[in-house]
CSV table of C-alpha atoms in Angstrom, one decimal:
chain,number,residue,atom,x,y,z
A,1,MET,CA,-15.2,-30.4,-1.8
A,2,PRO,CA,-15.9,-28.4,1.4
A,3,GLU,CA,-19.0,-26.4,1.8
A,4,ILE,CA,-18.7,-22.6,1.9
A,5,TYR,CA,-21.1,-20.5,4.0
A,6,LEU,CA,-21.3,-16.8,3.4
A,7,HIS,CA,-23.4,-14.1,5.2
A,8,ASN,CA,-26.0,-12.8,2.7
A,9,SER,CA,-27.0,-9.3,3.3
A,10,MET,CA,-30.2,-9.7,1.5
A,11,THR,CA,-31.4,-12.5,3.9
A,12,ARG,CA,-29.3,-11.2,7.0
A,13,ARG,CA,-28.1,-14.8,7.7
A,14,LYS,CA,-25.3,-17.1,6.9
A,15,GLU,CA,-26.1,-19.4,4.0
A,16,ARG,CA,-24.4,-22.3,2.1
A,17,PHE,CA,-23.0,-21.1,-1.0
A,18,ALA,CA,-24.5,-22.8,-4.0
A,19,PRO,CA,-23.4,-21.1,-7.2
A,20,LEU,CA,-25.9,-21.0,-10.1
A,21,ASP,CA,-23.4,-23.0,-12.2
A,22,PRO,CA,-20.9,-25.2,-10.1
A,23,GLN,CA,-18.5,-25.1,-13.0
A,24,HIS,CA,-18.4,-21.2,-13.3
A,25,VAL,CA,-18.8,-18.9,-10.2
A,26,ARG,CA,-19.5,-15.3,-11.2
A,27,MET,CA,-18.7,-12.3,-8.8
A,28,TYR,CA,-19.2,-8.5,-9.3
A,29,VAL,CA,-17.6,-6.0,-6.8
A,30,CYS,CA,-17.9,-2.3,-7.1
A,31,GLY,CA,-14.6,-0.6,-7.8
A,32,PRO,CA,-13.4,2.9,-7.4
A,33,THR,CA,-14.4,6.2,-8.7
A,34,VAL,CA,-11.1,7.6,-10.2
A,35,TYR,CA,-10.8,11.3,-9.3
A,36,ASP,CA,-8.2,11.1,-6.5
A,37,LEU,CA,-5.8,8.8,-4.8
A,38,ALA,CA,-7.5,5.8,-3.1
A,39,HIS,CA,-7.8,6.0,0.6
A,40,LEU,CA,-7.4,3.6,3.4
A,41,GLY,CA,-11.1,2.8,3.4
A,42,ASN,CA,-11.0,1.7,-0.3
A,43,ALA,CA,-8.3,-0.8,0.6
A,44,ARG,CA,-10.5,-3.0,2.7
A,45,PRO,CA,-12.9,-4.3,0.1
A,46,ILE,CA,-10.1,-4.7,-2.3
A,47,VAL,CA,-8.3,-7.1,0.1
A,48,VAL,CA,-11.5,-8.8,1.4
A,49,PHE,CA,-12.8,-9.7,-2.0
A,50,ASP,CA,-9.3,-10.6,-3.3
A,51,VAL,CA,-9.2,-13.3,-0.5
A,52,LEU,CA,-12.6,-14.5,-1.5
A,53,SER,CA,-11.6,-14.8,-5.1
A,54,ARG,CA,-8.5,-16.7,-4.2
A,55,LEU,CA,-10.6,-19.1,-2.1
A,56,LEU,CA,-13.3,-19.6,-4.9
A,57,ARG,CA,-10.5,-20.2,-7.5
A,58,SER,CA,-9.1,-22.9,-5.2
A,59,LEU,CA,-12.4,-24.7,-4.9
A,60,PHE,CA,-14.2,-24.2,-8.2
A,61,PRO,CA,-13.2,-24.9,-11.8
A,62,LYS,CA,-13.7,-21.3,-12.9
A,63,LEU,CA,-14.4,-17.9,-11.4
A,64,THR,CA,-15.1,-14.8,-13.4
A,65,TYR,CA,-14.4,-11.8,-11.0
A,66,VAL,CA,-15.5,-8.4,-12.3
A,67,ARG,CA,-14.6,-5.2,-10.6
A,68,ASN,CA,-15.5,-1.9,-12.3
A,69,ILE,CA,-13.8,1.5,-12.7
A,70,THR,CA,-16.2,4.4,-12.4
A,71,ASP,CA,-14.8,7.0,-14.8
A,72,VAL,CA,-17.8,9.3,-15.4
A,73,ASP,CA,-19.2,10.8,-12.3
A,74,ASP,CA,-19.9,14.3,-11.0
A,75,LYS,CA,-16.9,14.0,-8.5
A,76,ILE,CA,-14.7,13.6,-11.4
A,77,ASN,CA,-16.3,16.6,-13.2
A,78,ALA,CA,-16.0,18.8,-10.1
A,79,ARG,CA,-12.3,17.8,-9.8
A,80,ALA,CA,-11.7,18.8,-13.3
A,81,LYS,CA,-13.4,22.1,-12.9
A,82,GLU,CA,-11.4,23.1,-9.8
A,83,SER,CA,-8.1,21.9,-11.1
A,84,GLY,CA,-8.2,22.8,-14.8
A,85,GLU,CA,-7.0,19.4,-15.6
A,86,PRO,CA,-8.8,17.5,-18.5
A,87,ILE,CA,-11.1,14.7,-17.3
A,88,SER,CA,-9.3,12.1,-19.4
A,89,ALA,CA,-6.0,13.0,-17.8
A,90,ILE,CA,-7.5,12.8,-14.2
A,91,THR,CA,-9.1,9.4,-14.8
A,92,ALA,CA,-6.0,7.9,-16.5
A,93,ARG,CA,-3.6,9.2,-13.8
A,94,THR,CA,-5.7,8.1,-10.8
A,95,THR,CA,-6.6,4.8,-12.3
A,96,ALA,CA,-2.8,4.1,-12.8
A,97,ASP,CA,-2.3,5.3,-9.1
A,98,PHE,CA,-5.0,2.9,-8.0
A,99,HIS,CA,-3.5,0.0,-9.8
A,100,THR,CA,-0.1,0.7,-8.3
A,101,ASP,CA,-1.4,1.1,-4.7
A,102,ILE,CA,-3.4,-2.2,-4.7
A,103,ALA,CA,-0.6,-4.2,-6.3
A,104,ALA,CA,1.4,-3.2,-3.3
A,105,LEU,CA,-1.2,-4.9,-1.2
A,106,ASN,CA,-0.7,-8.1,-3.3
A,107,ALA,CA,-4.2,-7.8,-4.6
A,108,LEU,CA,-4.5,-9.9,-7.8
A,109,PRO,CA,-6.2,-8.1,-10.8
A,110,PRO,CA,-9.9,-9.0,-11.5
A,111,ASP,CA,-10.7,-11.1,-14.6
A,112,VAL,CA,-12.4,-8.1,-16.1
A,113,GLU,CA,-12.1,-4.4,-15.1
A,114,PRO,CA,-14.6,-2.6,-17.2
A,115,ARG,CA,-14.9,1.1,-17.4
A,116,ALA,CA,-18.2,2.9,-17.3
A,117,THR,CA,-17.5,5.0,-20.3
A,118,GLY,CA,-17.0,1.9,-22.4
A,119,HIS,CA,-20.6,0.6,-21.7
A,120,ILE,CA,-23.0,3.6,-22.4
A,121,GLY,CA,-24.7,1.5,-25.1
A,122,GLU,CA,-25.6,-1.1,-22.5
A,123,MET,CA,-26.9,1.5,-20.1
A,124,ILE,CA,-29.1,3.1,-22.8
A,125,ASP,CA,-30.5,-0.3,-23.5
A,126,ILE,CA,-31.4,-1.0,-19.9
A,127,ILE,CA,-33.0,2.4,-19.6
A,128,GLN,CA,-35.2,1.7,-22.6
A,129,ARG,CA,-36.3,-1.6,-21.3
A,130,LEU,CA,-37.3,0.1,-18.0
A,131,ILE,CA,-39.3,2.8,-19.8
A,132,ALA,CA,-41.0,0.2,-22.1
A,133,ALA,CA,-42.0,-1.8,-18.9
A,134,GLY,CA,-43.3,1.3,-17.1
A,135,HIS,CA,-40.6,1.4,-14.4
A,136,ALA,CA,-39.0,4.6,-15.7
A,137,TYR,CA,-39.9,8.0,-17.3
A,138,ALA,CA,-38.3,10.8,-19.1
A,139,ALA,CA,-38.8,14.3,-17.9
A,140,GLU,CA,-36.9,17.5,-18.8
A,141,GLY,CA,-33.9,15.7,-20.4
A,142,HIS,CA,-33.7,13.3,-17.4
A,143,VAL,CA,-34.8,9.6,-17.1
A,144,LEU,CA,-35.8,8.6,-13.7
A,145,PHE,CA,-36.5,5.1,-12.1
A,146,ALA,CA,-40.1,5.0,-10.6
A,147,VAL,CA,-39.5,3.4,-7.2
A,148,GLY,CA,-43.2,3.1,-6.6
A,149,THR,CA,-43.4,0.6,-9.6
A,150,ASP,CA,-41.1,-1.9,-7.7
A,151,ALA,CA,-43.1,-3.6,-5.0
A,152,HIS,CA,-39.7,-5.1,-3.5
A,153,TYR,CA,-37.9,-1.8,-3.3
A,154,GLY,CA,-36.2,-1.6,0.0
A,155,CYS,CA,-35.7,-5.3,0.4
A,156,LEU,CA,-31.9,-5.2,0.4
A,157,SER,CA,-31.5,-2.4,3.1
A,158,GLY,CA,-34.5,-3.6,5.0
A,159,HIS,CA,-36.3,-0.2,5.2
A,160,SER,CA,-39.7,1.0,4.3
A,161,HIS,CA,-40.2,3.6,1.6
A,162,GLU,CA,-40.6,6.3,4.1
A,163,GLU,CA,-37.4,5.3,6.0
A,164,LEU,CA,-35.6,5.2,2.8
A,165,LEU,CA,-36.5,8.6,1.8
A,166,ALA,CA,-35.7,10.0,5.4
A,167,GLY,CA,-32.2,8.4,5.1
A,168,ALA,CA,-31.4,9.2,1.5
A,169,ARG,CA,-29.9,12.4,0.1
A,170,VAL,CA,-32.5,12.8,-2.6
A,171,ASP,CA,-32.5,15.6,-4.9
A,172,VAL,CA,-36.2,16.8,-4.7
A,173,ALA,CA,-36.7,18.2,-8.2
A,174,PRO,CA,-40.1,19.3,-9.8
A,175,TYR,CA,-39.8,16.8,-12.6
A,176,LYS,CA,-39.8,14.0,-10.2
A,177,ARG,CA,-43.1,12.0,-9.7
A,178,ASP,CA,-41.8,10.8,-6.3
A,179,PRO,CA,-39.1,12.4,-4.2
A,180,GLY,CA,-37.4,9.0,-4.1
A,181,ASP,CA,-37.2,8.4,-7.9
A,182,PHE,CA,-33.5,8.2,-8.8
A,183,VAL,CA,-31.7,9.4,-11.9
A,184,LEU,CA,-30.8,6.9,-14.8
A,185,TRP,CA,-29.9,9.6,-17.3
A,186,LYS,CA,-29.3,13.3,-17.0
A,187,PRO,CA,-28.5,16.0,-19.4
A,188,SER,CA,-24.9,17.3,-20.0
A,189,THR,CA,-23.8,20.9,-20.9
A,190,ASP,CA,-21.3,21.4,-23.5
A,191,ASP,CA,-18.5,21.6,-20.9
A,192,LEU,CA,-19.4,18.2,-19.4
A,193,PRO,CA,-19.0,14.5,-20.7
A,194,GLY,CA,-22.0,13.6,-22.7
A,195,TRP,CA,-23.3,10.9,-25.2
A,196,ASP,CA,-26.1,11.1,-27.6
A,197,SER,CA,-29.2,9.3,-26.4
A,198,PRO,CA,-33.0,9.1,-27.2
A,199,TRP,CA,-33.5,11.7,-24.5
A,200,GLY,CA,-30.8,14.1,-25.7
A,201,ARG,CA,-27.1,14.5,-25.1
A,202,GLY,CA,-26.4,13.5,-21.5
A,203,ARG,CA,-24.6,11.0,-19.1
A,204,PRO,CA,-25.6,8.1,-17.0
A,205,GLY,CA,-26.4,8.1,-13.3
A,206,TRP,CA,-24.2,6.2,-11.0
A,207,HIS,CA,-26.4,3.2,-10.3
A,208,ILE,CA,-27.1,2.3,-13.9
A,209,GLU,CA,-23.5,1.9,-14.6
A,210,CYS,CA,-23.0,-1.2,-12.5
A,211,SER,CA,-26.1,-2.8,-13.6
A,212,ALA,CA,-24.9,-2.4,-17.2
A,213,MET,CA,-21.4,-3.7,-16.6
A,214,SER,CA,-22.5,-6.6,-14.4
A,215,TRP,CA,-25.1,-7.7,-17.2
A,216,LYS,CA,-22.6,-7.3,-19.9
A,217,TYR,CA,-20.0,-9.8,-18.3
A,218,LEU,CA,-22.0,-11.9,-15.9
A,219,GLY,CA,-25.5,-12.0,-17.3
A,220,GLU,CA,-28.9,-11.2,-15.9
A,221,SER,CA,-28.4,-13.3,-12.8
A,222,PHE,CA,-25.0,-14.0,-11.2
A,223,ASP,CA,-23.7,-15.5,-7.8
A,224,ILE,CA,-22.1,-12.8,-5.7
A,225,HIS,CA,-22.3,-9.0,-5.5
A,226,GLY,CA,-19.8,-7.2,-3.1
A,227,GLY,CA,-18.9,-3.9,-1.8
A,228,GLY,CA,-18.6,-1.8,1.4
A,229,SER,CA,-21.6,-1.6,3.7
A,230,ASP,CA,-21.8,2.0,2.9
A,231,LEU,CA,-23.1,1.1,-0.6
A,232,ILE,CA,-26.1,-0.9,0.6
A,233,PHE,CA,-28.3,2.2,0.2
A,234,PRO,CA,-28.8,3.8,-2.1
A,235,HIS,CA,-26.3,2.3,-4.6
A,236,HIS,CA,-27.0,-1.4,-4.2
A,237,GLU,CA,-30.6,-1.0,-3.5
A,238,ASN,CA,-31.0,1.0,-6.7
A,239,GLU,CA,-28.9,-1.4,-8.8
A,240,LEU,CA,-31.0,-4.3,-7.6
A,241,ALA,CA,-34.3,-2.5,-8.4
A,242,GLN,CA,-33.4,-1.3,-11.9
A,243,SER,CA,-31.8,-4.7,-12.8
A,244,VAL,CA,-34.7,-7.0,-11.8
A,245,CYS,CA,-37.2,-4.7,-13.3
A,246,ALA,CA,-35.3,-4.5,-16.6
A,247,PHE,CA,-35.0,-8.3,-16.8
A,248,PRO,CA,-38.2,-9.9,-15.5
A,249,GLY,CA,-37.6,-13.3,-13.9
A,250,SER,CA,-33.9,-12.6,-13.0
A,251,HIS,CA,-32.8,-12.1,-9.5
A,252,PHE,CA,-29.7,-10.1,-10.3
A,253,ALA,CA,-27.2,-11.3,-7.5
A,254,LYS,CA,-27.9,-14.4,-5.4
A,255,TYR,CA,-25.6,-13.4,-2.6
A,256,TRP,CA,-24.9,-10.0,-1.3
A,257,LEU,CA,-21.6,-9.5,0.7
A,258,HIS,CA,-20.6,-6.3,2.4
A,259,ASN,CA,-17.5,-5.4,4.5
A,260,GLY,CA,-17.8,-3.3,7.6
A,261,MET,CA,-16.7,0.2,8.2
A,262,LEU,CA,-13.0,1.2,8.8
A,263,LEU,CA,-12.2,3.6,11.6
A,264,VAL,CA,-9.0,5.3,12.4
A,265,ASN,CA,-7.9,5.6,16.0
A,266,GLY,CA,-11.5,4.8,17.0
A,267,GLU,CA,-13.1,7.5,14.8
A,268,LYS,CA,-14.7,7.6,11.3
A,269,MET,CA,-12.0,8.6,8.9
A,270,SER,CA,-12.4,12.4,8.0
A,271,LYS,CA,-10.2,15.2,6.7
A,272,SER,CA,-11.7,17.5,9.3
A,273,LEU,CA,-10.5,15.1,12.1
A,274,GLY,CA,-7.0,14.9,10.6
A,275,ASN,CA,-7.2,11.1,10.4
A,276,PHE,CA,-7.8,10.8,6.7
A,277,PHE,CA,-5.1,8.7,4.9
A,278,THR,CA,-4.6,7.7,1.4
A,279,MET,CA,-3.1,4.2,0.7
A,280,ARG,CA,-0.1,6.0,-0.6
A,281,GLU,CA,0.5,7.7,2.8
A,282,VAL,CA,0.0,4.5,4.7
A,283,LEU,CA,2.3,2.5,2.3
A,284,ALA,CA,5.0,5.0,3.2
A,285,LYS,CA,4.7,3.9,6.8
A,286,ALA,CA,4.8,0.1,6.4
A,287,PRO,CA,5.1,-2.8,3.9
A,288,GLY,CA,1.9,-3.5,1.8
A,289,GLU,CA,1.7,-7.0,3.3
A,290,ALA,CA,1.6,-5.5,6.9
A,291,ILE,CA,-1.3,-3.3,5.9
A,292,ARG,CA,-3.0,-6.2,4.2
A,293,LEU,CA,-2.6,-8.5,7.2
A,294,LEU,CA,-4.0,-5.7,9.5
A,295,LEU,CA,-7.0,-5.5,7.2
A,296,LEU,CA,-7.4,-9.3,7.7
A,297,ARG,CA,-7.0,-9.4,11.4
A,298,SER,CA,-10.7,-8.4,12.0
A,299,HIS,CA,-13.6,-10.4,10.5
A,300,TYR,CA,-14.6,-8.6,7.1
A,301,ARG,CA,-18.2,-7.8,8.5
A,302,ALA,CA,-16.9,-6.2,11.7
A,303,VAL,CA,-15.8,-2.6,12.3
A,304,LEU,CA,-12.0,-2.4,11.8
A,305,ASP,CA,-10.1,0.2,13.9
A,306,PHE,CA,-6.8,1.2,12.2
A,307,SER,CA,-3.9,2.6,14.2
A,308,ASP,CA,-0.1,2.8,14.0
A,309,ALA,CA,0.1,0.5,16.9
A,310,ALA,CA,-2.2,-2.0,15.1
A,311,LEU,CA,0.0,-1.7,12.0
A,312,ALA,CA,3.1,-2.4,14.1
A,313,GLU,CA,1.5,-5.5,15.5
A,314,ALA,CA,0.5,-6.8,12.1
A,315,LYS,CA,4.2,-6.3,11.0
A,316,LYS,CA,5.4,-8.3,14.0
A,317,GLU,CA,3.0,-11.0,13.1
A,318,LEU,CA,4.5,-11.2,9.6
A,319,ASP,CA,8.0,-11.2,11.2
A,320,ARG,CA,7.1,-14.3,13.0
A,321,PHE,CA,5.7,-16.1,10.0
A,322,TYR,CA,8.7,-15.3,7.9
A,323,ARG,CA,11.0,-16.4,10.9
A,324,ALA,CA,9.2,-19.8,10.7
A,325,LEU,CA,9.7,-20.0,6.9
A,326,GLU,CA,13.3,-18.8,7.2
A,327,ARG,CA,14.4,-22.2,8.5
A,328,PHE,CA,13.4,-24.0,5.2
A,329,PRO,CA,15.0,-22.3,2.2
A,330,ASP,CA,13.5,-24.9,-0.2
A,331,LEU,CA,9.8,-25.6,0.4
A,332,GLY,CA,9.3,-27.5,-2.8
A,333,ASP,CA,6.0,-27.5,-4.7
A,334,THR,CA,3.0,-25.7,-3.3
A,335,ALA,CA,1.4,-27.7,-0.5
A,336,ALA,CA,-2.3,-28.4,0.0
A,337,LEU,CA,-4.1,-25.7,2.0
A,338,PRO,CA,-4.1,-26.9,5.6
A,339,ALA,CA,-7.7,-28.0,6.6
A,340,PRO,CA,-8.0,-25.7,9.7
A,341,VAL,CA,-7.1,-22.6,7.4
A,342,ARG,CA,-9.5,-23.8,4.7
A,343,ASP,CA,-12.4,-24.5,7.1
A,344,ALA,CA,-12.0,-21.1,8.7
A,345,LEU,CA,-12.2,-19.3,5.4
A,346,CYS,CA,-15.1,-21.5,4.3
A,347,ASP,CA,-17.0,-20.3,7.3
A,348,ASP,CA,-17.9,-16.8,6.1
A,349,LEU,CA,-14.3,-15.8,5.3
A,350,ASN,CA,-13.2,-16.0,9.0
A,351,THR,CA,-9.7,-14.6,8.5
A,352,PRO,CA,-9.0,-14.1,12.3
A,353,LEU,CA,-9.5,-17.8,12.7
A,354,ALA,CA,-7.3,-18.7,9.7
A,355,LEU,CA,-4.6,-16.5,11.0
A,356,SER,CA,-4.9,-18.3,14.5
A,357,ALA,CA,-4.3,-21.6,12.6
A,358,MET,CA,-1.4,-20.1,10.8
A,359,HIS,CA,0.3,-19.3,14.1
A,360,GLY,CA,-0.2,-23.0,15.1
A,361,LEU,CA,1.7,-23.9,11.9
A,362,ALA,CA,4.3,-21.3,12.6
A,363,ASP,CA,4.8,-22.8,16.2
A,364,ALA,CA,5.4,-26.2,14.5
A,365,ALA,CA,7.7,-24.8,11.8
A,366,LEU,CA,9.8,-23.0,14.3
A,367,ALA,CA,10.2,-26.3,16.2
A,368,GLY,CA,11.6,-27.8,12.9
A,369,ASP,CA,8.4,-29.3,11.3
A,370,PHE,CA,9.0,-29.0,7.5
A,371,GLU,CA,5.4,-29.9,6.5
A,372,ALA,CA,4.0,-27.3,8.8
A,373,ALA,CA,6.2,-24.7,7.1
A,374,ARG,CA,4.8,-25.9,3.7
A,375,GLY,CA,1.3,-25.5,5.2
A,376,LEU,CA,2.1,-22.0,6.5
A,377,HIS,CA,3.3,-21.0,3.0
A,378,ALA,CA,0.2,-22.3,1.3
A,379,ALA,CA,-2.1,-20.6,3.8
A,380,GLY,CA,-0.2,-17.3,3.1
A,381,ALA,CA,-0.9,-17.8,-0.5
A,382,ILE,CA,-4.6,-17.9,-0.1
A,383,LEU,CA,-4.5,-14.9,2.2
A,384,GLY,CA,-2.2,-13.0,-0.1
A,385,VAL,CA,0.7,-12.7,2.4
A,386,LEU,CA,4.1,-14.4,2.7
A,387,ALA,CA,4.7,-13.6,-0.9
A,388,MET,CA,8.5,-12.6,-0.5
A,389,THR,CA,11.4,-14.6,0.5
A,390,PRO,CA,12.3,-14.3,4.2
A,391,GLU,CA,15.5,-12.6,3.1
A,392,ALA,CA,13.6,-9.9,1.1
A,393,TRP,CA,11.0,-9.4,3.9
A,394,PHE,CA,13.6,-8.7,6.6
A,395,ARG,CA,15.5,-6.5,4.1
A,396,GLY,CA,12.3,-4.4,3.8
A,397,GLY,CA,11.4,-5.7,0.5
A,398,ALA,CA,13.8,-3.3,-1.3
A,399,THR,CA,17.4,-4.1,-2.5
A,400,ASP,CA,18.0,-0.7,-4.1
A,401,ASP,CA,20.9,-0.1,-1.9
A,402,ALA,CA,21.8,-3.8,-1.2
A,403,ALA,CA,25.1,-3.4,-3.1
A,404,GLY,CA,26.3,-0.6,-0.9
A,405,ILE,CA,25.4,-2.4,2.2
A,406,ASP,CA,27.2,-5.5,1.1
A,407,SER,CA,30.1,-3.4,0.4
A,408,ALA,CA,30.0,-1.9,3.8
A,409,ILE,CA,29.7,-5.5,5.3
A,410,ALA,CA,32.8,-6.4,3.3
A,411,GLU,CA,34.7,-3.4,4.7
A,412,ARG,CA,33.7,-4.3,8.3
A,413,LEU,CA,34.9,-7.9,7.8
A,414,ALA,CA,38.2,-6.6,6.5
A,415,ALA,CA,38.5,-4.1,9.4
A,416,ARG,CA,37.9,-7.0,12.0
A,417,LYS,CA,40.5,-9.3,10.3
A,418,SER,CA,43.0,-6.4,10.6
A,419,ARG,CA,41.8,-6.0,14.3
A,420,ASP,CA,40.6,-2.5,13.7
A,421,PHE,CA,37.5,-3.0,15.9
A,422,ALA,CA,36.9,0.6,16.3
A,423,ARG,CA,36.3,1.0,12.5
A,424,ALA,CA,34.2,-2.3,12.4
A,425,ASP,CA,32.0,-1.0,15.3
A,426,ALA,CA,31.7,2.4,13.5
A,427,ILE,CA,30.5,0.6,10.3
A,428,ARG,CA,27.9,-1.3,12.3
A,429,ALA,CA,26.7,1.9,13.9
A,430,GLU,CA,26.6,3.9,10.6
A,431,LEU,CA,24.4,1.0,9.1
A,432,LEU,CA,22.2,1.0,12.2
A,433,ALA,CA,21.6,4.7,11.9
A,434,ARG,CA,20.4,3.9,8.3
A,435,GLY,CA,18.0,1.3,9.7
A,436,ILE,CA,20.1,-1.7,8.8
A,437,VAL,CA,20.8,-4.3,11.5
A,438,LEU,CA,23.7,-6.7,11.1
A,439,GLU,CA,23.5,-10.3,12.4
A,440,ASP,CA,26.8,-12.2,12.8
A,441,GLY,CA,26.4,-16.0,12.5
A,442,PRO,CA,28.3,-19.2,11.7
A,443,GLY,CA,27.6,-18.6,8.0
A,444,GLY,CA,28.9,-15.0,8.1
A,445,THR,CA,27.1,-11.7,8.5
A,446,THR,CA,23.6,-11.0,7.2
A,447,TRP,CA,21.5,-7.9,7.4
A,448,ARG,CA,17.9,-6.9,7.7
A,449,ARG,CA,15.8,-3.7,8.1
A,450,ALA,CA,15.1,-2.6,11.5
A,451,GLY,CA,11.6,-2.2,12.8
């Protein structure tokens, strides 16, 4: 088995991946807070960790991949208040929208997708452990984690206590012993979601949710914790602190992986700048595979700049791959992953290098190499692209009007046979105006989407 090397955010270096149990790799990734449509930035970790999960499944006997849904949060409460829509309706609708959008990106579902509201008991259990061990305290209906009791607090983000306080948006409240202490549990009024607890009716803080769900499904210690780099502090720092303090002797996650920031046209995505896009909006511009490929053209830890021009380039890249596969309608059983692609992915998920290797395979396939085409298809499977047939890809992945197009092609053929070339040319022009390109060949006339 090839060795995998991953960049560990905790140690700030690339390390050989050695799972706690070589027979069973365990990975947790922070999922969405479901109060609105997912935006383009949400798509990047989904795709990055989907590729990692595919790679791990190809190399190890078993992977348990857990990605949560945060369905109790102040953002959700605020959205319900401003819209008048019930919280349950908001979370149900936006969760369904999220699943639809990431399916369009060819993201496979995780093995477990727990919802925060289904794990309140585990959260209360961890909080009680922290209080008993002197790492947390109750105050005015709140329970707070006492950061001063954790000598290693700040080790993930690499900042001192003072730097962490300066960089954090902390709610300085009179009931806090230290301004940096963070909330594990807070009281709920009658109009907010709440659960009975030893500290009164209330709801959990954000950080305790992920600690509880990872513990439930992966245990006190597991292999990989992933998410966007914006989560390192305070979310992941606080998860780590409360988890290791609740379970003495554990290390929580052995490897921490974080993807870099996504820019749009060179600037941070922001509604005020007019460059904020939901996944739904971008999917209206291009196929999901093209968006996915664009997200993989940069190394996952690098900043990625999204633009319409880059999206068009990604689509052209996929056009070339599909052209290479088009020559071989029957590729047979799934081929082994070509070594150059495998080695690139095993080197800290180097997807740009893997794509470069795929272009080499496409070159050979376009020259008639059947085995290269099989290898290209296998490489696409591990990266989550080339999932369509070439015919479906060039037809835009949609066949809802295929019967009408085929009927127009038949009418054009009849016009040509009757030497009514003006009508035949008019039909071609009508289809082109609809974005349909006709291609005449020895085997007859085929069509594809323009673009």
